[in-house]
mmCIF file of C-alpha atoms in Angstrom:
data_model
loop_
_atom_site.group_PDB
_atom_site.id
_atom_site.type_symbol
_atom_site.label_atom_id
_atom_site.label_comp_id
_atom_site.label_asym_id
_atom_site.label_seq_id
_atom_site.Cartn_x
_atom_site.Cartn_y
_atom_site.Cartn_z
ATOM 1 C CA MET A 20 -0.764 -32.923 31.299
ATOM 2 C CA PRO A 21 0.881 -35.121 33.081
ATOM 3 C CA PRO A 22 1.034 -34.640 36.782
ATOM 4 C CA LEU A 23 4.701 -34.163 37.203
ATOM 5 C CA ILE A 24 5.093 -31.553 34.898
ATOM 6 C CA LYS A 25 1.879 -29.582 36.649
ATOM 7 C CA ILE A 26 3.141 -29.791 39.815
ATOM 8 C CA ARG A 27 6.372 -27.960 38.376
ATOM 9 C CA SER A 28 5.009 -25.591 36.445
ATOM 10 C CA GLU A 29 3.115 -24.843 39.536
ATOM 11 C CA ARG A 30 5.439 -25.163 42.382
ATOM 12 C CA ASP A 31 6.352 -20.913 42.259
ATOM 13 C CA GLN A 32 2.427 -20.166 43.476
ATOM 14 C CA MET A 33 2.260 -22.786 46.132
ATOM 15 C CA SER A 34 2.139 -22.217 49.536
ATOM 16 C CA ALA A 35 5.636 -23.187 51.859
ATOM 17 C CA ILE A 36 4.040 -27.033 52.591
ATOM 18 C CA GLU A 37 2.940 -27.254 49.926
ATOM 19 C CA ARG A 38 6.635 -26.618 48.649
ATOM 20 C CA ARG A 39 7.706 -28.957 50.368
ATOM 21 C CA ILE A 40 5.492 -31.918 48.753
ATOM 22 C CA ALA A 41 5.845 -30.939 45.402
ATOM 23 C CA ASP A 42 10.278 -31.004 45.934
ATOM 24 C CA PHE A 43 9.423 -34.154 47.583
ATOM 25 C CA ILE A 44 7.784 -35.943 44.897
ATOM 26 C CA LEU A 45 9.366 -34.317 42.054
ATOM 27 C CA GLU A 46 12.849 -35.832 43.775
ATOM 28 C CA ASN A 47 11.579 -39.066 44.720
ATOM 29 C CA ALA A 48 9.077 -40.182 42.390
ATOM 30 C CA HIS A 49 10.475 -42.907 41.160
ATOM 31 C CA LEU A 50 10.172 -44.050 45.501
ATOM 32 C CA LEU A 51 6.662 -42.644 45.472
ATOM 33 C CA ARG A 52 4.966 -46.006 45.285
ATOM 34 C CA ASP A 53 6.197 -47.208 48.663
ATOM 35 C CA TYR A 54 5.150 -44.335 50.768
ATOM 36 C CA SER A 55 1.514 -44.175 52.138
ATOM 37 C CA SER A 56 0.088 -40.181 52.660
ATOM 38 C CA GLN A 57 1.049 -40.871 56.421
ATOM 39 C CA GLN A 58 4.590 -42.070 55.459
ATOM 40 C CA LEU A 59 4.890 -38.963 53.580
ATOM 41 C CA ALA A 60 3.292 -36.627 56.094
ATOM 42 C CA SER A 61 5.767 -38.087 58.745
ATOM 43 C CA ALA A 62 9.022 -37.379 56.270
ATOM 44 C CA LEU A 63 8.105 -33.675 55.897
ATOM 45 C CA GLY A 64 6.725 -33.434 59.495
ATOM 46 C CA ILE A 65 3.474 -32.404 58.374
ATOM 47 C CA SER A 66 -0.206 -32.825 58.761
ATOM 48 C CA GLN A 67 -1.560 -36.178 56.167
ATOM 49 C CA SER A 68 -4.397 -34.099 55.463
ATOM 50 C CA SER A 69 -2.028 -31.579 53.600
ATOM 51 C CA VAL A 70 -0.631 -34.511 51.556
ATOM 52 C CA VAL A 71 -4.998 -34.803 50.987
ATOM 53 C CA LYS A 72 -5.517 -31.789 50.368
ATOM 54 C CA PHE A 73 -1.854 -31.206 48.049
ATOM 55 C CA ALA A 74 -3.340 -33.827 45.340
ATOM 56 C CA GLN A 75 -6.913 -32.972 45.487
ATOM 57 C CA LYS A 76 -5.890 -29.323 44.376
ATOM 58 C CA PHE A 77 -4.277 -31.443 41.090
ATOM 59 C CA GLY A 78 -8.013 -33.187 40.381
ATOM 60 C CA PHE A 79 -7.472 -35.821 42.154
ATOM 61 C CA LYS A 80 -9.858 -37.480 44.708
ATOM 62 C CA GLY A 81 -6.735 -38.512 47.063
ATOM 63 C CA TYR A 82 -3.106 -39.385 47.591
ATOM 64 C CA PRO A 83 -3.284 -42.517 46.236
ATOM 65 C CA ASP A 84 -4.579 -41.748 42.423
ATOM 66 C CA LEU A 85 -2.278 -39.088 42.445
ATOM 67 C CA LYS A 86 0.459 -41.757 43.556
ATOM 68 C CA PHE A 87 -0.926 -43.923 41.256
ATOM 69 C CA SER A 88 -0.901 -41.115 37.896
ATOM 70 C CA ILE A 89 2.383 -39.967 39.053
ATOM 71 C CA GLY A 90 3.680 -43.763 38.659
ATOM 72 C CA GLU A 91 2.787 -44.724 35.391
ATOM 73 C CA ALA A 92 4.019 -41.560 33.899
ATOM 74 C CA VAL A 93 7.463 -43.087 35.592
ATOM 75 C CA ALA A 94 6.905 -46.107 33.455
ATOM 76 C CA ARG A 95 6.442 -44.422 30.676
ATOM 77 C CA LEU A 96 9.603 -42.868 30.597
ATOM 78 C CA GLY A 97 11.265 -45.700 31.668
ATOM 79 C CA GLY A 98 11.667 -44.885 35.045
ATOM 80 C CA VAL A 99 15.271 -44.525 36.400
ATOM 81 C CA GLU A 100 17.992 -45.618 33.889
ATOM 82 C CA PRO A 101 20.510 -48.332 35.053
ATOM 83 C CA PRO A 102 23.570 -47.975 35.775
ATOM 84 C CA THR A 103 25.610 -48.648 32.659
ATOM 85 C CA PRO A 104 29.509 -50.228 33.176
ATOM 86 C CA LEU A 105 31.108 -46.884 31.393
ATOM 87 C CA ALA A 106 28.818 -44.761 34.112
ATOM 88 C CA ALA A 107 30.092 -46.952 36.932
ATOM 89 C CA ASN A 108 34.165 -46.486 36.183
ATOM 90 C CA ALA A 109 33.132 -42.631 35.271
ATOM 91 C CA GLU A 110 31.605 -42.239 38.271
ATOM 92 C CA ALA A 111 34.509 -39.895 39.809
ATOM 93 C CA ASP A 112 34.777 -37.981 36.623
ATOM 94 C CA VAL A 113 33.116 -34.774 36.499
ATOM 95 C CA PHE A 114 32.974 -34.181 32.964
ATOM 96 C CA VAL A 115 31.246 -36.983 31.937
ATOM 97 C CA ARG A 116 28.449 -36.532 35.055
ATOM 98 C CA ILE A 117 28.198 -32.807 33.598
ATOM 99 C CA GLU A 118 27.884 -33.817 30.329
ATOM 100 C CA SER A 119 25.412 -36.683 30.680
ATOM 101 C CA GLY A 120 23.166 -34.412 33.048
ATOM 102 C CA LEU A 121 23.178 -31.552 31.186
ATOM 103 C CA ARG A 122 21.932 -33.195 28.281
ATOM 104 C CA ARG A 123 19.264 -35.592 30.021
ATOM 105 C CA SER A 124 17.817 -32.372 31.596
ATOM 106 C CA LYS A 125 17.387 -30.499 28.113
ATOM 107 C CA ALA A 126 15.872 -33.240 26.897
ATOM 108 C CA ALA A 127 13.297 -33.356 29.767
ATOM 109 C CA ALA A 128 13.024 -30.052 29.802
ATOM 110 C CA GLU A 129 11.853 -29.837 26.050
ATOM 111 C CA GLU A 130 9.506 -32.853 26.417
ATOM 112 C CA GLU A 131 7.862 -30.796 28.991
ATOM 113 C CA THR A 132 7.638 -28.156 27.278
ATOM 114 C CA ARG A 133 6.262 -29.740 24.217
ATOM 115 C CA ALA A 134 3.978 -31.376 27.044
ATOM 116 C CA ILE A 135 2.375 -27.773 27.995
ATOM 117 C CA ASN A 136 1.782 -26.344 24.815
ATOM 118 C CA PRO A 137 -1.030 -28.150 23.160
ATOM 119 C CA ARG A 138 -1.537 -28.624 19.514
ATOM 120 C CA GLN A 139 -4.615 -26.550 19.217
ATOM 121 C CA ASN A 140 -2.633 -23.583 20.906
ATOM 122 C CA LEU A 141 0.140 -24.057 18.321
ATOM 123 C CA GLU A 142 -1.632 -24.327 15.109
ATOM 124 C CA GLU A 143 -4.199 -21.281 16.743
ATOM 125 C CA ILE A 144 -0.789 -19.088 17.326
ATOM 126 C CA ALA A 145 0.752 -20.247 13.424
ATOM 127 C CA GLU A 146 -2.656 -18.944 12.086
ATOM 128 C CA LEU A 147 -2.607 -16.017 13.939
ATOM 129 C CA ILE A 148 0.325 -15.410 12.624
ATOM 130 C CA ASP A 149 -0.016 -16.339 9.540
ATOM 131 C CA GLN A 150 -2.737 -14.208 8.831
ATOM 132 C CA ALA A 151 -1.217 -10.673 10.225
ATOM 133 C CA GLY A 152 -0.853 -8.105 7.769
ATOM 134 C CA LYS A 153 1.833 -7.352 10.577
ATOM 135 C CA VAL A 154 3.916 -9.200 13.516
ATOM 136 C CA PHE A 155 5.526 -6.462 16.102
ATOM 137 C CA VAL A 156 8.151 -8.626 17.705
ATOM 138 C CA CYS A 157 9.336 -7.348 20.889
ATOM 139 C CA GLY A 158 11.668 -8.183 23.970
ATOM 140 C CA LEU A 159 14.157 -6.700 26.469
ATOM 141 C CA GLY A 160 17.555 -8.330 27.506
ATOM 142 C CA ASP A 161 18.214 -12.028 26.978
ATOM 143 C CA ASP A 162 14.916 -12.314 25.149
ATOM 144 C CA GLY A 163 15.637 -9.831 23.072
ATOM 145 C CA LEU A 164 18.224 -12.039 21.564
ATOM 146 C CA TYR A 165 15.406 -14.637 20.474
ATOM 147 C CA ALA A 166 13.050 -11.697 19.329
ATOM 148 C CA ARG A 167 15.457 -10.761 16.953
ATOM 149 C CA GLU A 168 16.185 -13.839 15.669
ATOM 150 C CA PHE A 169 12.757 -15.041 14.971
ATOM 151 C CA ALA A 170 11.771 -11.411 13.735
ATOM 152 C CA MET A 171 14.076 -12.511 11.498
ATOM 153 C CA ARG A 172 12.970 -15.955 10.646
ATOM 154 C CA LEU A 173 9.325 -14.557 9.834
ATOM 155 C CA SER A 174 10.677 -11.896 7.637
ATOM 156 C CA LEU A 175 12.097 -14.907 5.297
ATOM 157 C CA LEU A 176 8.711 -16.150 5.750
ATOM 158 C CA GLY A 177 7.465 -13.010 3.778
ATOM 159 C CA VAL A 178 5.890 -11.853 7.207
ATOM 160 C CA LEU A 179 5.892 -7.986 7.025
ATOM 161 C CA THR A 180 7.356 -7.964 10.455
ATOM 162 C CA VAL A 181 8.177 -4.881 13.409
ATOM 163 C CA HIS A 182 10.818 -5.336 15.673
ATOM 164 C CA HIS A 183 12.702 -3.190 18.424
ATOM 165 C CA ALA A 184 14.476 -4.199 21.427
ATOM 166 C CA ASP A 185 13.912 -0.638 22.270
ATOM 167 C CA PRO A 186 10.052 -0.630 24.166
ATOM 168 C CA ILE A 187 10.095 3.440 23.647
ATOM 169 C CA LEU A 188 10.611 2.686 19.472
ATOM 170 C CA MET A 189 7.744 0.024 19.539
ATOM 171 C CA MET A 190 5.960 1.799 21.725
ATOM 172 C CA ALA A 191 6.013 4.311 18.923
ATOM 173 C CA ASN A 192 5.332 2.333 16.133
ATOM 174 C CA LEU A 193 2.534 1.094 18.053
ATOM 175 C CA SER A 194 0.192 3.818 16.220
ATOM 176 C CA ALA A 195 1.039 1.725 12.562
ATOM 177 C CA ALA A 196 -1.002 -1.297 14.541
ATOM 178 C CA ARG A 197 -4.023 -2.528 12.728
ATOM 179 C CA PRO A 198 -7.053 -5.100 13.906
ATOM 180 C CA GLY A 199 -5.759 -8.335 13.135
ATOM 181 C CA ASP A 200 -1.887 -7.499 13.706
ATOM 182 C CA VAL A 201 -0.011 -9.397 16.248
ATOM 183 C CA LEU A 202 2.184 -8.834 18.561
ATOM 184 C CA LEU A 203 5.004 -11.424 20.157
ATOM 185 C CA VAL A 204 6.052 -10.125 23.398
ATOM 186 C CA PHE A 205 9.055 -12.087 24.708
ATOM 187 C CA SER A 206 9.224 -12.330 28.595
ATOM 188 C CA GLU A 207 11.264 -14.995 30.769
ATOM 189 C CA PHE A 208 9.158 -14.221 33.513
ATOM 190 C CA GLY A 209 6.632 -11.837 32.229
ATOM 191 C CA LYS A 210 6.806 -9.300 34.985
ATOM 192 C CA LEU A 211 7.720 -6.166 33.200
ATOM 193 C CA ALA A 212 5.360 -3.127 33.705
ATOM 194 C CA THR A 213 6.694 -1.519 30.460
ATOM 195 C CA LEU A 214 5.870 -4.829 28.420
ATOM 196 C CA SER A 215 2.271 -4.920 30.185
ATOM 197 C CA GLN A 216 2.092 -1.636 28.982
ATOM 198 C CA ILE A 217 3.312 -2.114 25.508
ATOM 199 C CA SER A 218 0.433 -5.402 25.087
ATOM 200 C CA ARG A 219 -2.534 -2.945 26.618
ATOM 201 C CA GLN A 220 -1.805 -0.654 24.111
ATOM 202 C CA PHE A 221 -1.327 -2.543 21.073
ATOM 203 C CA GLN A 222 -4.781 -4.593 22.212
ATOM 204 C CA ALA A 223 -6.591 -1.323 22.175
ATOM 205 C CA ALA A 224 -5.655 -1.068 18.428
ATOM 206 C CA SER A 225 -7.546 -4.235 18.105
ATOM 207 C CA GLY A 226 -4.474 -6.531 17.988
ATOM 208 C CA LYS A 227 -3.743 -9.327 19.105
ATOM 209 C CA VAL A 228 -0.866 -9.892 21.603
ATOM 210 C CA VAL A 229 1.163 -13.729 21.884
ATOM 211 C CA SER A 230 3.335 -14.090 25.196
ATOM 212 C CA ILE A 231 5.906 -15.970 25.467
ATOM 213 C CA THR A 232 7.209 -16.559 28.984
ATOM 214 C CA ARG A 233 7.632 -19.077 31.467
ATOM 215 C CA HIS A 234 5.034 -21.494 32.767
ATOM 216 C CA THR A 235 4.060 -19.592 35.332
ATOM 217 C CA ALA A 236 0.965 -17.500 36.856
ATOM 218 C CA ASN A 237 2.725 -13.865 35.287
ATOM 219 C CA PRO A 238 0.468 -10.721 34.568
ATOM 220 C CA LEU A 239 2.262 -10.943 31.042
ATOM 221 C CA ARG A 240 0.416 -14.269 29.952
ATOM 222 C CA ALA A 241 -2.213 -13.546 32.119
ATOM 223 C CA HIS A 242 -3.409 -11.082 29.710
ATOM 224 C CA ALA A 243 -2.490 -12.100 26.454
ATOM 225 C CA ASP A 244 -4.759 -13.350 23.603
ATOM 226 C CA ALA A 245 -2.782 -16.462 23.311
ATOM 227 C CA ALA A 246 0.248 -17.663 24.826
ATOM 228 C CA LEU A 247 3.627 -20.090 24.345
ATOM 229 C CA VAL A 248 4.863 -21.090 27.707
ATOM 230 C CA VAL A 249 8.121 -22.879 28.441
ATOM 231 C CA SER A 250 9.430 -24.923 30.887
ATOM 232 C CA ALA A 251 12.628 -24.945 32.522
ATOM 233 C CA HIS A 252 13.400 -26.374 36.352
ATOM 234 C CA ASP A 253 17.096 -26.995 38.321
ATOM 235 C CA SER A 254 18.544 -26.827 41.474
ATOM 236 C CA GLU A 255 21.067 -24.760 39.983
ATOM 237 C CA PRO A 256 20.290 -21.429 39.006
ATOM 238 C CA HIS A 257 22.795 -21.280 36.035
ATOM 239 C CA VAL A 258 21.549 -24.621 34.508
ATOM 240 C CA GLU A 259 18.146 -23.823 34.861
ATOM 241 C CA ALA A 260 18.779 -20.142 32.563
ATOM 242 C CA LEU A 261 20.404 -22.668 29.986
ATOM 243 C CA LEU A 262 17.294 -25.239 30.245
ATOM 244 C CA TYR A 263 15.012 -22.082 29.403
ATOM 245 C CA ARG A 264 17.188 -21.303 26.457
ATOM 246 C CA SER A 265 16.815 -24.956 25.107
ATOM 247 C CA SER A 266 13.575 -24.994 25.453
ATOM 248 C CA LEU A 267 12.805 -21.952 24.176
ATOM 249 C CA GLN A 268 15.068 -22.122 20.774
ATOM 250 C CA TYR A 269 13.153 -25.766 20.807
ATOM 251 C CA LEU A 270 9.159 -23.983 20.932
ATOM 252 C CA LEU A 271 10.586 -21.055 18.497
ATOM 253 C CA ASP A 272 11.851 -24.069 16.249
ATOM 254 C CA PHE A 273 9.191 -26.148 15.970
ATOM 255 C CA LEU A 274 6.428 -23.111 15.644
ATOM 256 C CA PHE A 275 8.818 -21.514 12.502
ATOM 257 C CA VAL A 276 8.590 -25.157 10.727
ATOM 258 C CA LEU A 277 4.892 -25.472 11.614
ATOM 259 C CA LEU A 278 4.232 -22.245 9.559
ATOM 260 C CA CYS A 279 6.387 -23.514 6.484
ATOM 261 C CA HIS A 280 3.515 -26.248 6.112
ATOM 262 C CA VAL A 281 0.985 -24.383 6.679
ATOM 263 C CA ASN A 282 1.138 -22.018 3.578
ATOM 264 C CA ASP A 283 2.702 -22.779 0.535
ATOM 265 C CA ASP A 284 3.466 -19.750 -0.161
ATOM 266 C CA ARG A 285 4.952 -18.760 2.614
ATOM 267 C CA HIS A 286 7.503 -21.505 2.176
ATOM 268 C CA ARG A 287 8.027 -20.976 -1.689
ATOM 269 C CA GLN A 288 9.265 -17.201 -0.253
ATOM 270 C CA LEU A 289 11.122 -18.837 2.040
ATOM 271 C CA ASN A 290 13.422 -20.785 -0.647
ATOM 272 C CA ILE A 291 13.254 -17.756 -2.464
ATOM 273 C CA ASN A 292 14.963 -15.173 0.408
ATOM 274 C CA LEU A 293 17.443 -18.133 1.170
ATOM 275 C CA GLU A 294 18.752 -18.445 -2.663
ATOM 276 C CA ARG A 295 18.953 -14.799 -2.825
ATOM 277 C CA ILE A 296 20.844 -14.288 0.785
ATOM 278 C CA GLN A 297 22.997 -17.331 -0.677
ATOM 279 C CA HIS A 298 23.838 -15.148 -4.177
ATOM 280 C CA LEU A 299 25.398 -12.262 -2.029
ATOM 281 C CA LEU A 300 26.639 -14.194 0.319
ATOM 282 C CA ASP A 301 28.758 -15.783 -2.947
ATOM 283 C CA SER A 302 29.307 -12.712 -4.991
#
């Protein structure tokens, strides 16, 4: 996993000093090559040993290895984009800055989300869903909107889907769970005790639980049989929320397309259902 993505994804579990180091690196990755461990420590008002320990925590022998790895990552991404004449002329244009900033942030969040969900993991989850007798789908609040849409898409593929936005109704329906069934649980932060309880009950019936959360340590993800994770980080909370939704949608869209290709019968059923729906709309 690229070092910047790993640092960003684990920031919430860091100590106060580690977060200061992480924030400096994330905000100044393109300048890190000019900083020695002592200079970085001095800039942050911490000890040099704290910088070294931070690097070792992420699997590097020391700070030079971390710096080199981050330098390579920045180079692969093309470094810092040089300002274009248009950007220079529009520097004071709030509209342009907001639009271009949001576009770049969404693209970066989706790329990070792609990187932290390895191919093998996605293929295994697609196989679980494809082979399941029934797929239960649950999510509350904003998560419920994405849960409902994905449940509908699974139904179009011919997957027998049980969807509820009400945790009490979902708990009642768990009596129909059988070995091999799958539960998809949508929860951005993965800390809702109700969803964890539903997951445990489902696993007690020998079903498989797939969590969909942020790429952070959380109870729901920790106890799930498989996990889809989303990367979304920004200093502005309202922008961060948009990045999460954008990255989550990308991840679900890719999983849906993957399901269309792993089973030809599913793909044919999708086309049949789409034709039926179009016929209803035209009648």
